[in-house]
Amino acid sequence: MLKSIGCGEVRAEHAGAQVTLAGWVHRRRDHGGLIFLDLRDSTGLVQVVAFPEDAGFATAESVRSEYVVQVQGEVARRKEGTENADLPTGEIEVRVASLRVLNEAETPPFPVNQDTEVAESTRLRYRYLDLRRERMQRNIRLRHRVVHLIRNFMSSRDFIEVETPVLGLATPEGARDYLVPSRVHPGSFYALPQSPQQWKQLLMVAGVDRYFQIARCYRDEDLRADRQPEFTQLDLEMAFVEQEDILRLTEDLYQHLAAEVGGFTVPAEFPRLTYAECMERFGSDKPDLRYGMEITDLTNDVRGTEFQVFTRVIEDGGRIRAIAVQGGADISRRGLDALTEVARENGASGLVWVQFTGEGPLDGITADDIKTPVSRFFSPEDLAGLGAACGAKRGDLLLIAAGADAMTSRVLDVLRRQLAEERGLADPDTLSFLFVTEFPMFEYDEDHERWSAVHHLFTSPFTDDLGIVESDPGAVRSHAYDLVCNGQEVASGSIRIHSRDVQMSVLRALGLSMDEAMLKFGHMLEAFTYGAPPHGGIAPGIDRTVALFARERDIREVIAFPKTKTASDLLMGAPAAVTAEQLKEVHVDLNAAAREHLAKQASEDEVEA
Ligand code: ASP
């Protein structure tokens, strides 16, 4: 080794010892004839000092930030009053006996030794420098720790890790596939797995019983902010289980991770809410339970009132739903207009607000203490009644949306989250886990005019609903469940179909003919006829999980080499054109549009150069 100890490992007990250190120059300070270097390696920072009479002094004067150096010297206690309590090595420094430059460094495009804002594209273009920064070092080390804890936990519960192919046949997880052309089978393509779904189910048929894998998944989606074309799941599957077994295992795992990582409050038991209940109470299937503002149905309270906007909606089969915002009576008119605009953007024709000023309960509140644009249609008692139904007091605000369930859910969910954010209601030290269960099996896809699976087509419908899978798909409940935390989906899973007949029925409900079913899923249908055990599983997202524990919002902060929102790798320059020879080998011809695009790109690159 070029070093005898890590920079961050030197302590007062080493005083008097000779050490050899190697690392990067984090910072250099000239103190008139005295030079201090903060030296950094993966273990941390240590202060190195060179006096003019030291052999390494001239070199110390010449080094700059991010030079790689080797220092040999004696550990000495720092003078009293110059210790740095913020650093584990703050009691000591290393007096230079010799200093050797192992490699020079250009001035980095952004400071590595500070947590400054740097443009995303610059960070990704020079990711190896970005990763040197403290925050990223912390995050990738935390990621390693979390994955390590997961592997040990799964092993301790008798799961075995099995690797499944990356070159395979498409799995219907709902996204577009990444395709890989085959050289030896002209015109045929592999698909990169959207998840190891089919492989893990086949492992259950194979008698593995308890499988897991830290698996990379690939989905060619139009990228939203928090999506990556490739991401990592803890993929797991168990045979001979029911839904509650999977939920309990997942709950145990996350309790264990939270306890080991530390610093967070998690619920002693993760609540289990049905999809219907979540939509009713929070307007969302991934509610943030760290704060209240639950939705109340006011339809019956306003039925028969003068306000035609409400009565007409009710006649049309819609509902009147509201949230109470604690302390919201102080929101300005402009603030209320902005909230109304948010409601409009999400499909509402308007938003009715009622502010109850003053303090105390709503009983006996007079018109003077109620601000609302609908005062003409409701008496103060009526309004107080609506407020009380939502749990409001004086000082609070009522936001009321009227219309179809899907729209009012969306509007009130967005408002609830926005207000919680603006008013700082979500405790950053709480991880509010819950399970959402009983997802509908199918949803109608308006664009393609057919039913599609909400989770995926291997999910088991409720036994009670098997009779209506094909006749009334919209009413079929499924054994699909999500683990949700702080308003985000962390894991999805389901109890699977293990009967060929049920699988065929689901495929028919999705509009597949017998021929198509055999072509795409014949191998699964066949496997089910050879004694497939009842089975189920779940797949927590590793990136999302680590981001939660790292208190990062964006999963890119916990991925060593993430891609941009347009799925580009700015460091390596992928995706990129390949040679004509390579295309020929895999029997691929570019069409005119692709050739044009490449030509345009080449000329742009030339201009830049
Ligand atoms: N394969 C599923 C997914 O990636 C997870 C599961 O059902 O276990 O969403």
Coordinates of C-alpha atoms and ligand atoms in Angstrom, one line a residue:
M1 CA 0.0 0.0 0.0
L2 CA 1.1 3.5 -0.7
K3 CA -0.3 4.5 2.7
S4 CA 0.0 3.2 6.2
I5 CA -3.3 4.6 7.5
G6 CA -6.4 6.4 6.1
C7 CA -6.5 10.2 6.3
G8 CA -9.6 10.1 8.5
E9 CA -8.3 7.4 10.8
V10 CA -5.4 9.3 12.5
R11 CA -6.2 10.0 16.1
A12 CA -4.5 11.6 19.2
E13 CA -3.3 8.1 20.3
H14 CA -1.1 8.1 17.2
A15 CA 0.8 11.2 18.4
G16 CA 4.6 10.6 18.0
A17 CA 4.0 7.8 15.4
Q18 CA 5.3 8.0 11.8
V19 CA 2.6 7.6 9.2
T20 CA 2.3 7.5 5.4
L21 CA -0.8 9.1 4.0
A22 CA -2.0 9.3 0.4
G23 CA -4.9 11.2 -1.0
W24 CA -6.2 14.3 -2.6
V25 CA -5.3 17.9 -1.7
H26 CA -8.7 19.0 -0.4
R27 CA -7.6 22.5 0.5
R28 CA -4.3 24.4 0.8
R29 CA -3.8 27.3 3.1
D30 CA -0.7 29.6 3.2
H31 CA -0.1 31.0 6.6
G32 CA 2.9 33.2 5.9
G33 CA 5.7 30.7 5.8
L34 CA 3.6 27.9 7.1
I35 CA 1.5 25.7 4.8
F36 CA -1.5 23.7 5.8
L37 CA -2.9 21.0 3.5
D38 CA -6.2 19.2 4.2
L39 CA -5.6 15.8 2.8
R40 CA -8.6 13.7 1.8
D41 CA -9.2 10.0 1.0
S42 CA -12.2 7.8 1.3
T43 CA -11.8 7.7 5.1
G44 CA -12.0 11.4 5.7
L45 CA -9.8 14.5 6.1
V46 CA -6.6 15.2 8.0
Q47 CA -4.5 18.3 8.4
V48 CA -0.9 18.2 7.2
V49 CA 1.5 21.0 8.0
A50 CA 4.8 22.0 6.4
F51 CA 7.3 24.4 7.9
P52 CA 9.9 26.2 5.7
E53 CA 12.7 24.1 7.0
D54 CA 10.8 20.8 6.1
A55 CA 12.1 18.9 3.1
G56 CA 8.6 18.8 1.6
F57 CA 8.0 22.5 1.9
A58 CA 8.7 23.5 -1.7
T59 CA 6.4 20.8 -3.0
A60 CA 3.7 21.8 -0.5
E61 CA 3.9 25.3 -1.9
S62 CA 3.4 24.0 -5.4
V63 CA 0.5 21.6 -5.0
R64 CA -3.0 22.7 -5.8
S65 CA -6.6 21.4 -5.2
E66 CA -7.2 17.8 -6.2
Y67 CA -3.5 17.0 -6.7
V68 CA -2.8 13.4 -5.6
V69 CA 0.0 13.3 -3.1
Q70 CA 1.8 11.0 -0.7
V71 CA 2.9 12.4 2.7
Q72 CA 5.2 10.9 5.1
G73 CA 5.5 12.4 8.6
E74 CA 5.0 12.4 12.3
V75 CA 1.6 12.7 14.0
A76 CA 1.5 15.6 16.5
R77 CA -1.1 16.9 18.8
R78 CA -2.4 20.3 17.7
K79 CA -1.6 23.3 19.9
E80 CA -4.2 24.0 22.5
G81 CA -6.9 26.2 21.1
T82 CA -6.3 25.1 17.5
E83 CA -8.2 21.8 17.7
N84 CA -11.2 21.3 15.4
A85 CA -14.0 19.5 17.2
D86 CA -15.9 19.1 13.9
L87 CA -13.3 16.7 12.5
P88 CA -12.6 13.2 13.9
T89 CA -9.0 14.0 13.2
G90 CA -9.3 17.5 14.7
E91 CA -7.0 16.9 17.7
I92 CA -3.9 16.1 15.6
E93 CA -2.0 17.1 12.5
V94 CA 0.8 15.4 10.5
R95 CA 4.1 17.3 10.3
V96 CA 5.5 16.7 6.8
A97 CA 8.8 14.9 6.5
S98 CA 8.4 14.2 2.8
L99 CA 5.8 15.0 0.2
R100 CA 5.5 13.4 -3.2
V101 CA 3.2 14.4 -6.0
L102 CA 1.6 11.2 -7.4
N103 CA -0.4 13.0 -9.9
E104 CA -1.3 16.6 -10.9
A105 CA -4.8 17.8 -11.4
E106 CA -6.4 20.4 -13.7
T107 CA -8.5 22.9 -11.9
P108 CA -11.8 21.1 -11.5
P109 CA -14.9 22.5 -13.3
F110 CA -16.5 23.0 -9.9
P111 CA -15.2 23.0 -6.3
V112 CA -14.9 19.4 -5.0
N113 CA -14.4 20.7 -1.4
Q114 CA -17.7 22.5 -1.1
D115 CA -21.4 21.6 -1.4
T116 CA -22.1 24.4 -3.9
E117 CA -25.0 24.3 -6.5
V118 CA -23.6 23.0 -9.8
A119 CA -25.5 22.5 -13.0
E120 CA -26.9 19.0 -13.3
S121 CA -25.3 18.6 -16.7
T122 CA -21.9 19.6 -15.4
R123 CA -22.2 17.2 -12.4
L124 CA -23.1 14.3 -14.7
R125 CA -20.5 15.1 -17.3
Y126 CA -17.8 15.0 -14.6
R127 CA -19.5 12.5 -12.4
Y128 CA -16.2 11.1 -11.1
L129 CA -15.5 14.5 -9.6
D130 CA -19.0 15.0 -8.4
L131 CA -18.7 11.6 -6.6
R132 CA -15.6 12.8 -4.8
R133 CA -17.8 15.4 -3.0
E134 CA -18.8 14.6 0.6
R135 CA -22.6 14.4 0.0
M136 CA -22.2 11.9 -2.8
Q137 CA -19.6 9.8 -0.9
R138 CA -22.0 9.6 1.9
N139 CA -24.8 8.6 -0.4
I140 CA -23.0 5.8 -2.3
R141 CA -21.7 4.4 1.0
L142 CA -25.2 4.5 2.5
R143 CA -26.4 2.7 -0.6
H144 CA -23.8 0.0 -0.1
R145 CA -24.8 -0.4 3.5
V146 CA -28.5 -0.6 2.7
V147 CA -28.0 -3.2 0.1
H148 CA -25.7 -5.2 2.4
L149 CA -28.3 -5.1 5.1
I150 CA -31.0 -6.2 2.7
R151 CA -28.8 -9.2 1.5
N152 CA -28.1 -10.3 5.1
F153 CA -31.8 -9.9 6.1
M154 CA -33.0 -11.9 3.2
S155 CA -30.4 -14.6 3.8
S156 CA -31.4 -14.7 7.5
R157 CA -35.0 -15.4 6.4
D158 CA -33.8 -18.3 4.2
F159 CA -34.1 -16.6 0.8
I160 CA -31.5 -17.4 -1.8
E161 CA -30.3 -14.9 -4.4
V162 CA -30.7 -16.2 -7.9
E163 CA -29.5 -14.3 -11.0
T164 CA -31.9 -14.2 -13.9
P165 CA -31.1 -13.3 -17.5
V166 CA -30.7 -9.7 -18.8
L167 CA -31.2 -10.9 -22.4
G168 CA -34.7 -12.3 -22.5
L169 CA -38.2 -11.9 -23.7
A170 CA -40.2 -8.8 -23.0
T171 CA -42.2 -8.9 -19.7
P172 CA -45.5 -6.9 -19.8
E173 CA -44.8 -4.5 -17.0
G174 CA -46.5 -1.7 -18.9
A175 CA -43.6 0.2 -20.3
R176 CA -41.8 0.0 -23.6
D177 CA -38.9 -2.5 -23.9
Y178 CA -35.3 -1.9 -24.6
L179 CA -34.5 -4.1 -27.5
V180 CA -31.2 -5.9 -28.4
P181 CA -30.8 -7.2 -32.0
S182 CA -29.5 -10.7 -32.3
R183 CA -26.6 -11.3 -34.6
V184 CA -27.1 -15.1 -34.9
H185 CA -30.8 -14.9 -35.4
P186 CA -31.3 -12.3 -38.1
G187 CA -34.4 -10.2 -37.5
S188 CA -34.9 -11.4 -33.9
F189 CA -34.5 -9.3 -30.7
Y190 CA -33.9 -9.8 -27.1
A191 CA -35.7 -7.5 -24.7
L192 CA -34.0 -6.2 -21.5
P193 CA -36.2 -7.2 -18.5
Q194 CA -38.6 -4.6 -17.2
S195 CA -38.4 -6.8 -14.1
P196 CA -37.5 -10.4 -13.5
Q197 CA -41.3 -11.1 -13.1
Q198 CA -41.6 -14.2 -15.2
W199 CA -38.3 -15.6 -14.2
K200 CA -39.1 -15.4 -10.5
Q201 CA -42.5 -17.0 -11.0
L202 CA -40.8 -19.8 -13.0
L203 CA -38.4 -20.2 -10.0
M204 CA -41.4 -20.8 -7.8
V205 CA -42.6 -23.5 -10.2
A206 CA -39.0 -24.8 -10.0
G207 CA -39.4 -25.3 -6.2
V208 CA -37.1 -22.5 -5.1
D209 CA -39.7 -21.3 -2.5
R210 CA -37.9 -18.2 -1.4
Y211 CA -36.0 -16.1 -4.1
F212 CA -34.6 -12.7 -4.1
Q213 CA -32.3 -10.7 -6.3
I214 CA -30.9 -7.2 -6.4
A215 CA -32.0 -6.8 -9.9
R216 CA -31.5 -4.1 -12.6
C217 CA -34.7 -3.3 -14.5
Y218 CA -35.0 -1.5 -17.8
R219 CA -38.0 0.5 -18.9
D220 CA -38.0 2.7 -22.0
E221 CA -40.5 5.3 -20.7
D222 CA -40.8 9.0 -21.5
L223 CA -38.9 10.1 -18.5
R224 CA -40.5 11.9 -15.7
A225 CA -38.4 13.7 -13.1
D226 CA -37.9 10.7 -10.8
R227 CA -37.5 7.9 -13.3
Q228 CA -34.4 6.3 -14.7
P229 CA -34.3 4.1 -17.8
E230 CA -32.5 1.6 -15.7
F231 CA -33.1 1.2 -12.0
T232 CA -32.6 -1.4 -9.2
Q233 CA -35.2 -3.5 -7.4
L234 CA -35.0 -5.8 -4.5
D235 CA -37.0 -8.4 -6.4
L236 CA -38.5 -11.2 -4.2
E237 CA -40.9 -14.0 -4.5
M238 CA -42.2 -16.7 -2.1
A239 CA -44.2 -19.9 -2.6
F240 CA -47.1 -21.1 -0.4
V241 CA -47.9 -17.7 1.0
E242 CA -50.8 -15.3 1.3
Q243 CA -50.8 -11.6 1.0
E244 CA -50.2 -10.9 4.7
D245 CA -47.1 -13.0 4.7
I246 CA -45.5 -10.8 2.0
L247 CA -46.6 -7.6 3.8
R248 CA -45.2 -8.8 7.1
L249 CA -41.9 -9.7 5.6
T250 CA -41.6 -6.4 3.9
E251 CA -42.6 -4.6 7.1
D252 CA -39.9 -6.5 9.0
L253 CA -37.3 -5.6 6.4
Y254 CA -38.1 -1.9 6.5
Q255 CA -38.2 -1.8 10.3
H256 CA -34.8 -3.5 10.3
L257 CA -33.4 -1.0 7.8
A258 CA -34.8 2.0 9.7
A259 CA -33.4 0.7 13.0
E260 CA -29.9 0.0 11.5
V261 CA -29.7 3.3 9.6
G262 CA -31.1 5.3 12.5
G263 CA -32.4 8.8 12.8
F264 CA -36.0 8.2 11.7
T265 CA -39.3 7.5 13.3
V266 CA -41.3 4.7 11.6
P267 CA -44.7 3.4 12.6
A268 CA -44.6 0.5 15.0
E269 CA -47.0 -1.2 12.7
F270 CA -47.4 -0.2 9.1
P271 CA -51.1 0.6 8.5
R272 CA -52.9 -1.3 5.7
L273 CA -55.4 0.8 3.8
T274 CA -57.4 -0.4 0.8
Y275 CA -57.0 1.4 -2.4
A276 CA -60.7 2.6 -2.2
E277 CA -60.1 4.0 1.3
C278 CA -56.9 5.8 0.2
M279 CA -58.8 7.4 -2.7
E280 CA -61.7 8.4 -0.5
R281 CA -59.6 9.8 2.4
F282 CA -56.6 11.2 0.5
G283 CA -57.5 11.3 -3.2
S284 CA -54.4 9.3 -3.9
D285 CA -53.1 5.7 -3.9
K286 CA -49.8 7.0 -2.3
P287 CA -50.9 9.2 0.5
D288 CA -48.5 11.0 2.7
L289 CA -49.7 10.2 6.3
R290 CA -47.4 12.6 8.1
Y291 CA -50.1 15.2 8.2
G292 CA -53.9 15.3 8.3
M293 CA -56.1 17.4 5.9
E294 CA -58.1 14.3 5.1
I295 CA -60.9 14.6 2.5
T296 CA -64.5 14.8 3.8
D297 CA -67.5 14.1 1.7
L298 CA -70.0 17.0 2.0
T299 CA -72.4 15.8 -0.6
N300 CA -75.2 15.1 1.8
D301 CA -74.6 18.3 3.7
V302 CA -75.1 20.5 0.7
R303 CA -77.9 18.5 -1.0
G304 CA -80.9 20.8 -1.5
T305 CA -79.1 24.0 -0.9
E306 CA -79.5 27.1 -3.1
F307 CA -76.0 26.8 -4.6
Q308 CA -76.6 25.5 -8.1
V309 CA -73.0 24.7 -8.8
F310 CA -73.1 22.0 -6.1
T311 CA -76.7 20.8 -6.8
R312 CA -76.0 20.4 -10.5
V313 CA -72.9 18.3 -9.9
I314 CA -74.8 16.1 -7.5
E315 CA -77.6 15.6 -10.0
D316 CA -75.0 14.5 -12.5
G317 CA -73.7 11.9 -10.1
G318 CA -70.7 13.8 -8.9
R319 CA -69.8 14.6 -5.3
I320 CA -68.8 17.6 -3.1
R321 CA -65.6 16.9 -1.2
A322 CA -63.4 19.1 0.9
I323 CA -60.3 19.5 3.0
A324 CA -59.8 21.7 6.1
V325 CA -56.5 23.6 6.2
Q326 CA -55.4 24.2 9.8
G327 CA -54.5 27.9 10.2
G328 CA -55.5 28.6 6.6
A329 CA -57.6 31.6 7.5
D330 CA -54.4 33.6 7.2
I331 CA -54.0 32.8 3.5
S332 CA -54.2 36.0 1.4
R333 CA -56.7 36.5 -1.4
R334 CA -53.8 36.1 -3.9
G335 CA -52.9 32.8 -2.2
L336 CA -56.5 31.6 -2.5
D337 CA -56.5 32.6 -6.2
A338 CA -53.3 30.6 -6.7
L339 CA -54.9 27.5 -5.1
T340 CA -58.0 28.0 -7.3
E341 CA -55.7 28.1 -10.3
V342 CA -54.1 24.8 -9.2
A343 CA -57.5 23.3 -9.0
R344 CA -58.3 24.5 -12.5
E345 CA -55.1 23.1 -13.9
N346 CA -56.2 19.7 -12.5
G347 CA -59.6 19.7 -14.2
A348 CA -61.9 21.6 -11.7
S349 CA -64.1 24.4 -13.0
G350 CA -63.4 26.2 -9.7
L351 CA -62.6 25.9 -6.1
V352 CA -64.9 27.1 -3.3
W353 CA -63.1 28.4 -0.2
V354 CA -64.4 29.4 3.2
Q355 CA -62.2 31.1 5.8
F356 CA -63.2 31.1 9.4
T357 CA -61.4 33.9 11.2
G358 CA -60.9 34.4 15.0
E359 CA -60.3 31.6 17.5
G360 CA -62.1 28.7 19.1
P361 CA -64.9 26.4 17.9
L362 CA -67.2 27.2 15.1
D363 CA -70.4 27.3 17.1
G364 CA -72.1 30.6 16.9
I365 CA -69.7 32.1 14.4
T366 CA -71.2 35.1 12.7
A367 CA -71.1 36.3 9.1
D368 CA -68.5 38.9 10.0
D369 CA -66.0 36.1 10.8
I370 CA -66.5 34.1 7.6
K371 CA -64.9 35.0 4.4
T372 CA -66.1 33.2 1.3
P373 CA -67.3 34.0 -2.2
V374 CA -70.5 31.8 -1.6
S375 CA -71.9 33.7 1.4
R376 CA -75.0 34.6 -0.6
F377 CA -76.0 30.9 -0.9
F378 CA -75.2 29.6 2.6
S379 CA -76.1 30.9 6.1
P380 CA -73.3 31.2 8.7
E381 CA -74.7 28.2 10.5
D382 CA -74.6 26.1 7.2
L383 CA -71.0 27.1 6.6
A384 CA -70.1 26.4 10.2
G385 CA -71.7 23.0 9.8
L386 CA -69.6 22.2 6.7
G387 CA -66.5 23.3 8.6
A388 CA -67.3 21.2 11.6
A389 CA -68.0 18.2 9.3
C390 CA -64.4 18.6 8.1
G391 CA -63.0 19.1 11.6
A392 CA -62.3 22.8 11.1
K393 CA -62.1 25.4 13.9
R394 CA -62.0 29.2 13.7
G395 CA -58.7 30.2 12.1
D396 CA -58.9 27.4 9.5
L397 CA -59.7 27.3 5.8
L398 CA -62.1 25.0 3.9
L399 CA -61.4 24.1 0.3
I400 CA -64.3 22.5 -1.5
A401 CA -64.2 20.7 -4.9
A402 CA -67.2 19.6 -6.8
G403 CA -67.4 17.0 -9.6
A404 CA -66.5 13.4 -10.6
D405 CA -64.5 11.4 -8.1
A406 CA -61.4 11.1 -10.3
M407 CA -61.2 14.9 -10.6
T408 CA -62.0 15.9 -7.0
S409 CA -59.5 13.2 -5.8
R410 CA -56.8 14.6 -8.1
V411 CA -57.5 18.2 -7.2
L412 CA -57.6 17.7 -3.4
D413 CA -54.6 15.4 -3.4
V414 CA -52.5 18.1 -5.3
L415 CA -53.8 20.8 -2.9
R416 CA -53.2 18.7 0.1
R417 CA -49.6 18.0 -0.8
Q418 CA -48.9 21.6 -1.9
L419 CA -50.2 23.1 1.3
A420 CA -48.3 20.6 3.4
E421 CA -45.1 21.6 1.6
E422 CA -45.8 25.3 1.8
R423 CA -46.7 25.2 5.5
G424 CA -44.0 22.8 6.5
L425 CA -46.3 20.1 7.8
A426 CA -44.3 17.0 6.9
D427 CA -41.8 16.0 9.5
P428 CA -38.5 15.2 7.6
D429 CA -37.5 12.7 10.3
T430 CA -40.6 10.5 10.0
L431 CA -40.9 7.7 7.5
S432 CA -44.6 7.2 7.4
F433 CA -44.9 3.7 5.8
L434 CA -48.2 2.1 4.9
F435 CA -49.5 -0.7 2.7
V436 CA -52.1 0.0 0.1
T437 CA -54.1 -3.1 -0.7
E438 CA -57.0 -4.3 -2.9
F439 CA -56.0 -2.4 -6.1
P440 CA -58.5 -2.8 -8.9
M441 CA -57.3 -5.6 -11.3
F442 CA -58.0 -3.6 -14.5
E443 CA -58.3 0.0 -15.7
Y444 CA -59.7 1.1 -19.0
D445 CA -57.1 2.5 -21.3
E446 CA -59.0 5.3 -23.3
D447 CA -56.1 5.8 -25.8
H448 CA -56.1 2.1 -26.9
E449 CA -59.7 1.5 -26.1
R450 CA -59.1 -1.6 -24.1
W451 CA -58.7 -2.9 -20.6
S452 CA -55.1 -3.0 -19.2
A453 CA -53.8 -4.5 -15.9
V454 CA -53.3 -2.0 -13.1
H455 CA -50.4 -3.9 -11.6
H456 CA -49.5 -6.6 -14.2
L457 CA -51.3 -9.4 -15.8
F458 CA -49.9 -12.1 -13.6
T459 CA -51.7 -10.6 -10.6
S460 CA -54.4 -12.8 -9.0
P461 CA -57.9 -11.4 -9.0
F462 CA -60.0 -11.9 -5.8
T463 CA -61.4 -15.5 -5.8
D464 CA -64.9 -13.9 -5.3
D465 CA -64.4 -11.9 -8.5
L466 CA -63.2 -14.6 -10.8
G467 CA -66.6 -15.0 -12.3
I468 CA -66.7 -11.4 -13.6
V469 CA -63.1 -11.1 -14.9
E470 CA -64.3 -11.1 -18.5
S471 CA -67.9 -9.8 -18.1
D472 CA -67.2 -6.8 -15.8
P473 CA -63.4 -6.2 -15.6
G474 CA -63.8 -2.8 -14.0
A475 CA -65.3 -4.3 -10.9
V476 CA -62.6 -6.9 -10.3
R477 CA -60.5 -6.5 -7.2
S478 CA -56.9 -7.9 -7.1
H479 CA -54.4 -9.1 -4.7
A480 CA -52.0 -6.3 -5.6
Y481 CA -50.4 -4.1 -3.0
D482 CA -48.0 -1.2 -2.7
L483 CA -45.6 -0.1 0.1
V484 CA -46.0 3.6 0.3
C485 CA -43.9 6.1 2.3
N486 CA -44.2 9.9 2.6
G487 CA -46.3 10.2 -0.6
Q488 CA -44.2 7.9 -2.7
E489 CA -44.5 4.4 -3.9
V490 CA -41.6 2.3 -2.6
A491 CA -42.6 -1.2 -3.6
S492 CA -45.3 -3.0 -5.6
G493 CA -46.3 -6.6 -5.6
S494 CA -49.0 -9.1 -5.7
I495 CA -50.2 -12.6 -5.1
R496 CA -49.9 -14.3 -8.5
I497 CA -52.2 -16.4 -10.7
H498 CA -51.0 -20.0 -10.6
S499 CA -53.7 -21.6 -12.6
R500 CA -53.7 -21.8 -16.3
D501 CA -57.4 -21.2 -16.6
V502 CA -57.4 -18.1 -14.5
Q503 CA -54.4 -16.8 -16.5
M504 CA -56.2 -17.4 -19.8
S505 CA -59.3 -15.6 -18.5
V506 CA -57.2 -12.6 -17.5
L507 CA -55.5 -12.6 -20.9
R508 CA -58.8 -12.7 -22.7
A509 CA -60.1 -9.8 -20.5
L510 CA -57.1 -7.9 -21.8
G511 CA -58.1 -8.6 -25.3
L512 CA -55.6 -11.2 -26.3
S513 CA -56.6 -14.0 -28.6
M514 CA -55.7 -17.6 -27.9
D515 CA -52.9 -17.3 -30.5
E516 CA -51.4 -14.2 -29.1
A517 CA -51.6 -15.6 -25.6
M518 CA -49.7 -18.7 -26.6
L519 CA -47.2 -16.7 -28.6
K520 CA -46.3 -14.3 -25.8
F521 CA -47.1 -16.3 -22.6
G522 CA -47.2 -19.9 -23.8
H523 CA -44.2 -20.8 -21.6
M524 CA -46.0 -19.4 -18.5
L525 CA -49.3 -21.1 -19.3
E526 CA -47.5 -24.4 -19.8
A527 CA -45.5 -24.1 -16.6
F528 CA -48.7 -23.6 -14.7
T529 CA -49.8 -27.0 -15.8
Y530 CA -46.9 -28.7 -14.2
G531 CA -47.8 -28.1 -10.5
A532 CA -47.3 -24.4 -10.0
P533 CA -47.5 -23.7 -6.2
P534 CA -49.5 -20.7 -5.0
H535 CA -47.0 -17.8 -4.8
G536 CA -46.6 -14.1 -4.5
G537 CA -44.0 -11.4 -4.2
I538 CA -43.0 -7.8 -4.1
A539 CA -40.3 -5.6 -5.5
P540 CA -39.1 -2.6 -3.4
G541 CA -37.2 0.0 -5.4
I542 CA -33.6 0.2 -4.1
D543 CA -33.0 3.7 -5.5
R544 CA -36.1 5.1 -3.9
T545 CA -35.4 3.3 -0.6
V546 CA -31.9 4.6 -0.4
A547 CA -33.1 8.1 -1.3
L548 CA -35.5 8.0 1.6
F549 CA -32.8 7.0 4.1
A550 CA -30.4 9.6 2.6
R551 CA -33.1 12.3 2.8
E552 CA -32.6 12.9 -0.9
R553 CA -35.6 13.8 -3.1
D554 CA -34.1 12.8 -6.4
I555 CA -33.0 9.2 -6.9
R556 CA -30.2 10.4 -9.1
E557 CA -28.4 11.5 -5.9
V558 CA -28.1 7.9 -4.8
I559 CA -27.1 6.4 -8.2
A560 CA -23.4 6.4 -9.0
F561 CA -23.8 7.0 -12.8
P562 CA -27.4 8.1 -13.5
K563 CA -28.8 9.2 -16.9
T564 CA -30.3 12.5 -17.7
K565 CA -34.1 13.1 -18.2
T566 CA -33.6 12.3 -21.9
A567 CA -31.9 9.0 -21.0
S568 CA -28.4 10.1 -22.0
D569 CA -25.2 9.3 -20.2
L570 CA -23.3 12.5 -20.4
L571 CA -20.0 11.0 -19.1
M572 CA -19.6 8.2 -21.7
G573 CA -21.8 9.8 -24.3
A574 CA -24.3 6.9 -24.6
P575 CA -26.4 6.3 -26.6
A576 CA -24.2 6.8 -29.6
A577 CA -24.1 5.9 -33.3
V578 CA -22.3 2.6 -34.2
T579 CA -20.3 1.7 -37.3
A580 CA -22.0 0.5 -40.5
E581 CA -20.1 -2.7 -39.9
Q582 CA -21.7 -3.3 -36.5
L583 CA -25.2 -2.5 -37.9
K584 CA -24.7 -5.0 -40.7
E585 CA -23.6 -7.7 -38.2
V586 CA -26.9 -7.4 -36.3
H587 CA -28.9 -7.1 -39.5
V588 CA -30.2 -3.6 -38.8
D589 CA -30.8 -0.9 -41.4
L590 CA -31.3 2.7 -40.3
N591 CA -34.3 4.4 -41.8
A592 CA -34.2 7.9 -43.4
A593 CA -35.3 9.6 -40.2
A594 CA -32.5 8.0 -38.1
R595 CA -29.9 8.8 -40.8
E596 CA -31.0 12.4 -40.9
H597 CA -30.9 12.7 -37.2
L598 CA -27.4 11.3 -37.0
A599 CA -26.2 13.6 -39.8
K600 CA -27.6 16.6 -38.0
Q601 CA -26.0 15.5 -34.8
A602 CA -22.6 15.1 -36.5
S603 CA -22.7 18.6 -37.9
E604 CA -23.7 20.0 -34.6
D605 CA -20.8 18.2 -32.9
E606 CA -18.5 19.6 -35.6
V607 CA -19.6 23.2 -35.0
E608 CA -19.0 22.7 -31.2
A609 CA -15.5 21.3 -31.9
Ligands
ASP1 N1 -42.5 -7.1 -11.2 C1 -43.3 -6.2 -10.4 C2 -42.8 -4.8 -10.8 O1 -41.7 -4.6 -11.2 C3 -43.2 -6.3 -9.0 C4 -43.8 -7.5 -8.5 O2 -45.0 -7.8 -8.8 O3 -43.2 -8.3 -7.7 O4 -43.6 -3.8 -10.6

